[in-house]
XYZ file of C-alpha atoms in Angstrom:
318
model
C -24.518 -2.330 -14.013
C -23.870 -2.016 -10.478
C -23.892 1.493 -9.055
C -21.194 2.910 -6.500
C -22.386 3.553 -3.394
C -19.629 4.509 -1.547
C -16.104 5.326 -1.527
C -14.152 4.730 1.669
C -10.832 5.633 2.937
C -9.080 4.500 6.224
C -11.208 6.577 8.359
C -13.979 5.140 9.461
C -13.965 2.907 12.684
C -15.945 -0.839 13.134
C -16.252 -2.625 16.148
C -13.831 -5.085 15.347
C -13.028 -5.940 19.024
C -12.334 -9.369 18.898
C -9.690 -9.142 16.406
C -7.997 -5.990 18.278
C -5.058 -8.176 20.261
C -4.538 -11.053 18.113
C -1.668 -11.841 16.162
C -3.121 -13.563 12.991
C 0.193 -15.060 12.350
C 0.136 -16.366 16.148
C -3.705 -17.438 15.024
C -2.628 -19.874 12.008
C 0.520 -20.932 14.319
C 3.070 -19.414 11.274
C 5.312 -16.787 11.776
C 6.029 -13.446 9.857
C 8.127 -14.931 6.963
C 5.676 -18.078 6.300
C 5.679 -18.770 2.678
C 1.846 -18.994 1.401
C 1.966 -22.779 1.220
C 3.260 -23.125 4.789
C -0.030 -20.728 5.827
C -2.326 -23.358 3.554
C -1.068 -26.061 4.954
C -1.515 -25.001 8.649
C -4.738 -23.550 7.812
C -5.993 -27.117 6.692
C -4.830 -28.496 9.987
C -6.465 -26.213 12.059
C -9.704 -26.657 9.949
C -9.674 -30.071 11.094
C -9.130 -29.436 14.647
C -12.108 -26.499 15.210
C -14.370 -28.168 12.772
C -17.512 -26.324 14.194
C -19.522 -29.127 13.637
C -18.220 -31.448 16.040
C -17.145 -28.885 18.501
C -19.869 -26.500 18.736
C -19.288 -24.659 21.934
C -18.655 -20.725 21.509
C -15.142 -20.659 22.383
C -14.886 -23.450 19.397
C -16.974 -20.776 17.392
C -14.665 -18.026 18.450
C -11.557 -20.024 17.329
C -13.138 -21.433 14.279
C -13.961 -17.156 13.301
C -10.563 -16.254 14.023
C -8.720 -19.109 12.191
C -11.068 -18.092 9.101
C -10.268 -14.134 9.099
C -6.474 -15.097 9.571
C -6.477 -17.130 6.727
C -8.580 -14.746 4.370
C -6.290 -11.782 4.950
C -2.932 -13.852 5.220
C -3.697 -16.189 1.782
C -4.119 -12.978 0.023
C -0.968 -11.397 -1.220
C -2.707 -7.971 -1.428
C -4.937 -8.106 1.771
C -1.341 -9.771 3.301
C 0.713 -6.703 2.383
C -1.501 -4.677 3.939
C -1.931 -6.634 7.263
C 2.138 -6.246 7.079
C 2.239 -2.516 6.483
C -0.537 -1.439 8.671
C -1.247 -4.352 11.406
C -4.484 -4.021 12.767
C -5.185 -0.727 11.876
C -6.352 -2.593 8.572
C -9.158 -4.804 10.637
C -9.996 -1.482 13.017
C -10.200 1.023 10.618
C -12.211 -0.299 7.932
C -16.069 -0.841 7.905
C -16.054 -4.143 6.328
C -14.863 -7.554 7.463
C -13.561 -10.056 5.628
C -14.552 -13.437 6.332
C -13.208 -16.282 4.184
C -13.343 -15.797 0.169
C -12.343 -18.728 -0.985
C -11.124 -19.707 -5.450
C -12.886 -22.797 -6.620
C -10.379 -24.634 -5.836
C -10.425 -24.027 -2.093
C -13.649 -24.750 -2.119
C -13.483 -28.304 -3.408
C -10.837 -29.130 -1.374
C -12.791 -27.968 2.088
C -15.864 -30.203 0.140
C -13.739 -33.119 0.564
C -12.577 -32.546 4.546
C -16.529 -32.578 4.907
C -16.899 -35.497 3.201
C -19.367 -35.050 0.496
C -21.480 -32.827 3.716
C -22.543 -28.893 2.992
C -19.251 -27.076 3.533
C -20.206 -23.537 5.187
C -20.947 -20.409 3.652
C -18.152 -17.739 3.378
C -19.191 -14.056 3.443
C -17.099 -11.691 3.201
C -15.640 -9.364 0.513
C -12.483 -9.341 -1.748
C -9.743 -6.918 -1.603
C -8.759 -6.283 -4.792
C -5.691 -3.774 -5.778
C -5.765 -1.365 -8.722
C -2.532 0.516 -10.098
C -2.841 3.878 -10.789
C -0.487 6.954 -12.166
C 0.200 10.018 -10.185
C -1.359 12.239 -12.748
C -4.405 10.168 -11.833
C -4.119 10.971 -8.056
C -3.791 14.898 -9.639
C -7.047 15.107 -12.044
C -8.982 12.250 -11.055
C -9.501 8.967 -13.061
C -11.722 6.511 -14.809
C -11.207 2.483 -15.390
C -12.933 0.266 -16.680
C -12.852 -2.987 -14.758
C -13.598 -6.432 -16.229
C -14.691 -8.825 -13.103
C -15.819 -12.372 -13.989
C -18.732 -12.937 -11.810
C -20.719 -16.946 -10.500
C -24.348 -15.903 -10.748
C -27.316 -18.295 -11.395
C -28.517 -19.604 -14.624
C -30.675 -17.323 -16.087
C -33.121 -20.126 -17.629
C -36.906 -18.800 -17.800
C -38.184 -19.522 -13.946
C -41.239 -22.367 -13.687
C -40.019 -24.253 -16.840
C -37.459 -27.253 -17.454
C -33.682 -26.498 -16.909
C -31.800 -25.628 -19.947
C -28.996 -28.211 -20.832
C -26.665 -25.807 -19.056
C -28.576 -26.003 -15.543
C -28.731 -29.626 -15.811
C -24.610 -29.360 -15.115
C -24.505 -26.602 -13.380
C -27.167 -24.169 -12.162
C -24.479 -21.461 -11.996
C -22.624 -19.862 -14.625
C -19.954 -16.926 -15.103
C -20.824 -13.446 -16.560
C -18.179 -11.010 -17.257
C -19.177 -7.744 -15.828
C -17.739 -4.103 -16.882
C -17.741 -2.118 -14.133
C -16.701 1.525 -13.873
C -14.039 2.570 -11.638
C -13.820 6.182 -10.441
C -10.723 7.853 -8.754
C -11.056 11.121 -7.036
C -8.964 13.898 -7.477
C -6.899 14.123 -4.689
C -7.424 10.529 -3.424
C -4.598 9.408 -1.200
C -2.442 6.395 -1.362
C -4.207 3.033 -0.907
C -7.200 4.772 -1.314
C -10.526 2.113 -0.931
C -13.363 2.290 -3.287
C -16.368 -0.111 -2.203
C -18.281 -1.929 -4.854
C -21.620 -4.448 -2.836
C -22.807 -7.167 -4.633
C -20.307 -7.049 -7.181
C -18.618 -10.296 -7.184
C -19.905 -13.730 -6.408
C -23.725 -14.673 -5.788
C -24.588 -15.196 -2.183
C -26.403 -18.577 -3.147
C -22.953 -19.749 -4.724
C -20.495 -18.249 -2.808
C -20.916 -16.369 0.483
C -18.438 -13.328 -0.961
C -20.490 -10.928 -2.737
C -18.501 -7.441 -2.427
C -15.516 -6.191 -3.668
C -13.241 -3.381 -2.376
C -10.676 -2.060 -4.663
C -7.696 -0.743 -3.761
C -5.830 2.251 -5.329
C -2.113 2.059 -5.140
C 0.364 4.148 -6.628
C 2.632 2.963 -9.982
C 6.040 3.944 -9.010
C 7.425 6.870 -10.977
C 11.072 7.042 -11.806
C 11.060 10.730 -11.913
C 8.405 11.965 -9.670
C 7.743 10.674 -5.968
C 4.756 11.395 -3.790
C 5.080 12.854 -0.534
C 1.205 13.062 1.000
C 0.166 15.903 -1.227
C 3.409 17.083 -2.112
C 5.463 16.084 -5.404
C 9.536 15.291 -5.004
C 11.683 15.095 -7.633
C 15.679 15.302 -7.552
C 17.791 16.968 -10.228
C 21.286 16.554 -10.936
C 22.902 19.744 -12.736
C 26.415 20.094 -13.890
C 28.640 23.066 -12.050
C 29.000 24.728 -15.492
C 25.375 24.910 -15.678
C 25.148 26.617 -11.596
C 28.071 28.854 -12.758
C 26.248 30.014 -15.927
C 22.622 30.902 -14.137
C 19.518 31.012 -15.927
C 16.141 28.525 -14.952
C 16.260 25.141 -14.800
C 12.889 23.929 -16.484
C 10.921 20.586 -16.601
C 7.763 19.087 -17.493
C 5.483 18.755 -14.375
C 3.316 15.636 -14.174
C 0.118 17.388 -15.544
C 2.182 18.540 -18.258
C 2.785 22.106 -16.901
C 5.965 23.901 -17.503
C 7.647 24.526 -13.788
C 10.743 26.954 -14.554
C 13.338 27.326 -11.574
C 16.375 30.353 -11.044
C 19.644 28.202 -10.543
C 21.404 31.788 -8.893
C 22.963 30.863 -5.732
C 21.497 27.117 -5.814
C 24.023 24.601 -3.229
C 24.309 21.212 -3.214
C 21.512 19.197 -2.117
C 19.129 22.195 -1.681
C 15.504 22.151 -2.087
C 13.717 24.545 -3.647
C 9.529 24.626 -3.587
C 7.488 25.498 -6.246
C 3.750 26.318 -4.168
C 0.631 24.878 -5.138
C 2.084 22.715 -8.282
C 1.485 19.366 -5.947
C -1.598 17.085 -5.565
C -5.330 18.745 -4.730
C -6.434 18.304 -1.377
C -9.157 15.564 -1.299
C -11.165 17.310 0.859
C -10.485 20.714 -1.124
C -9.207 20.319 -4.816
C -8.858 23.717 -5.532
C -5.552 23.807 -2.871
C -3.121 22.201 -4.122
C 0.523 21.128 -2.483
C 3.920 21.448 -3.612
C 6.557 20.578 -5.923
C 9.523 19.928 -4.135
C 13.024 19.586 -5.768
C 16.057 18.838 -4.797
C 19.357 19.956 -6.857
C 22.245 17.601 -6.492
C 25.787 19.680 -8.768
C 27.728 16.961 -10.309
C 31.407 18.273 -9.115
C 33.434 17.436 -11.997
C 36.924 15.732 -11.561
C 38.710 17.505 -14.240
C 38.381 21.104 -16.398
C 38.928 21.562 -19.786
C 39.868 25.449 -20.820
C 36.862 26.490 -21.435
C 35.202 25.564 -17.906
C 38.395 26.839 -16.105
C 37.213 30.356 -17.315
C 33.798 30.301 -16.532
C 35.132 29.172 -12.796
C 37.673 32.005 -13.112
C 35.133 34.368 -13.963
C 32.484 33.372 -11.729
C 34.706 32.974 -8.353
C 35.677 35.787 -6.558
C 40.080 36.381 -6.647
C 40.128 36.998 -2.645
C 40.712 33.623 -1.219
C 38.818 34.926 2.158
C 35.645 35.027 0.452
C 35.543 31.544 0.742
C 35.686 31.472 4.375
């Protein structure tokens, strides 16, 4: 197994200067809304046009890098999304750079624009996203992640090929790596995996960044380290007092007074929220908001309980 040697967030700055004013839409000549095969297909053209070998100036070079690192991030859905959400804050405030992955497929087809000729190599790394629940933002998390990997043949060195080298001297080991989620970790939080992925004498791509993202909660809602939830109560239920009590994601019972609770009020619950990454013993909040469902109509019963609770001087409501 592959150890972890780092985990990275959105903090740490590259020189990524040539990248900082281009529009890698403008780069691939598509615009915002391109469908994928729209970006293939004008990748393909451009290939043609800046093939490196036949124009090998450094502006050609230049063009030829740029064309590549649009297509990698724009060809990805994942590494797409987050060229859309965060422009190129992605490209400036990462330490890696991601030059060209390319599927099997891919890679035949750019075999046959060369012509049967050595198509070039493609470092890079692969962004690779990984759902997780909010209770795993909370306490922390383990997966277990199953990553199909082109290494070469393992055959005994010095001796003949074994009838598996004869057809193909690589082949495809499924790998079980360990993936660790920190308590605290923030929304598309990066975890960086080297040499996890592809063999550099196959494929140039031979690291793997995953991606944490949040599974959407229909209860609960994450607001940085803070935890919303909105609760709709009947009037009766206002008018009759007592707590209101729920189930907190880590399973903790969170009890709340309903006396003197309006309409669309919040009420915070301190340090019930998500653990500060870089201090897990602070905590934020839980955050709820109370929505009273007005009813249209009163049967006897709930016209007492308003006649009871309201006060008979009409200027107390004033």
């Amino acid at each position: 197994m592959l150890s972890l040697i780092g985990i990275l967030q959105f903090a740490y700055n590259i020189n990524t200067s040539e990248y900082e004013d281009v529009n890698l839409y403008d780069v691939l000549n598509v615009n915002k809304y391109a469908t994928e095969k729209e970006i293939t297909k004008s990748y393909k053209r451009l290939l043609i046009q800046n093939n490196r070998n036949r124009n090998p100036t450094e502006r050609a070079k230049k063009v030829w890098r740029q064309t590549e690192f649009a297509h990698d991030i724009l060809s990805n859905p994942s590494s797409r999304k987050l060229y859309d959400s965060f422009g190129n804050v992605i490209l400036n405030h990462t330490n890696f750079s991601v030059f060209a992955y390319r599927s099997d497929i891919e890679l035949a087809e750019i075999k046959k624009m060369y012509r049967g000729g050595q198509s070039p190599s493609f470092p890079g790394v692969v962004i690779f996203p990984v759902q997780f629940d909010l209770i795993d933002f909370m306490n922390g998390a383990t997966k277990n992640i199953k990553i199909m990997r082109t290494v070469p043949c393992t055959c005994k060195k010095g001796g003949q090929r074994c009838p598996k080298c004869r057809k193909n001297p690589f082949q495809q080991m499924l790998v079980v790596e360990k993936l660790f989620l920190p308590k605290g970790a923030s929304d598309k939080f990066r975890m960086y995996y080297p040499e996890l992925v592809d063999s550099p004498i196959d494929r140039g791509c031979h690291e793997i960044i995953f991606v944490a993202y949040l599974r959407e909660d229909g209860v609960f809602k994450r607001d940085g380290v803070h935890i919303r939830r909105n609760i709709t109560i009947s009037l009766p239920e206002i008018l009759n007092g007592g707590n209101y009590t729920f189930e907190n994601p880590d399973g903790e019972e969170i009890s709340i007074p309903l006396d003197g609770v309006q309409h669309r009020e919040e009420r915070r619950i301190k340090g019930k929220g998500i653990p500060y990454f870089d201090d897990p013993k602070t905590r934020g909040d839980v955050i709820v908001t109370f929505f009273i469902d007005f009813p249209t109509k009163l049967d006897e019963e709930q016209k007492k309980i308003v006649r009871t609770n309201l006060p008979d001087d009409f200027g107390s409501y004033a």
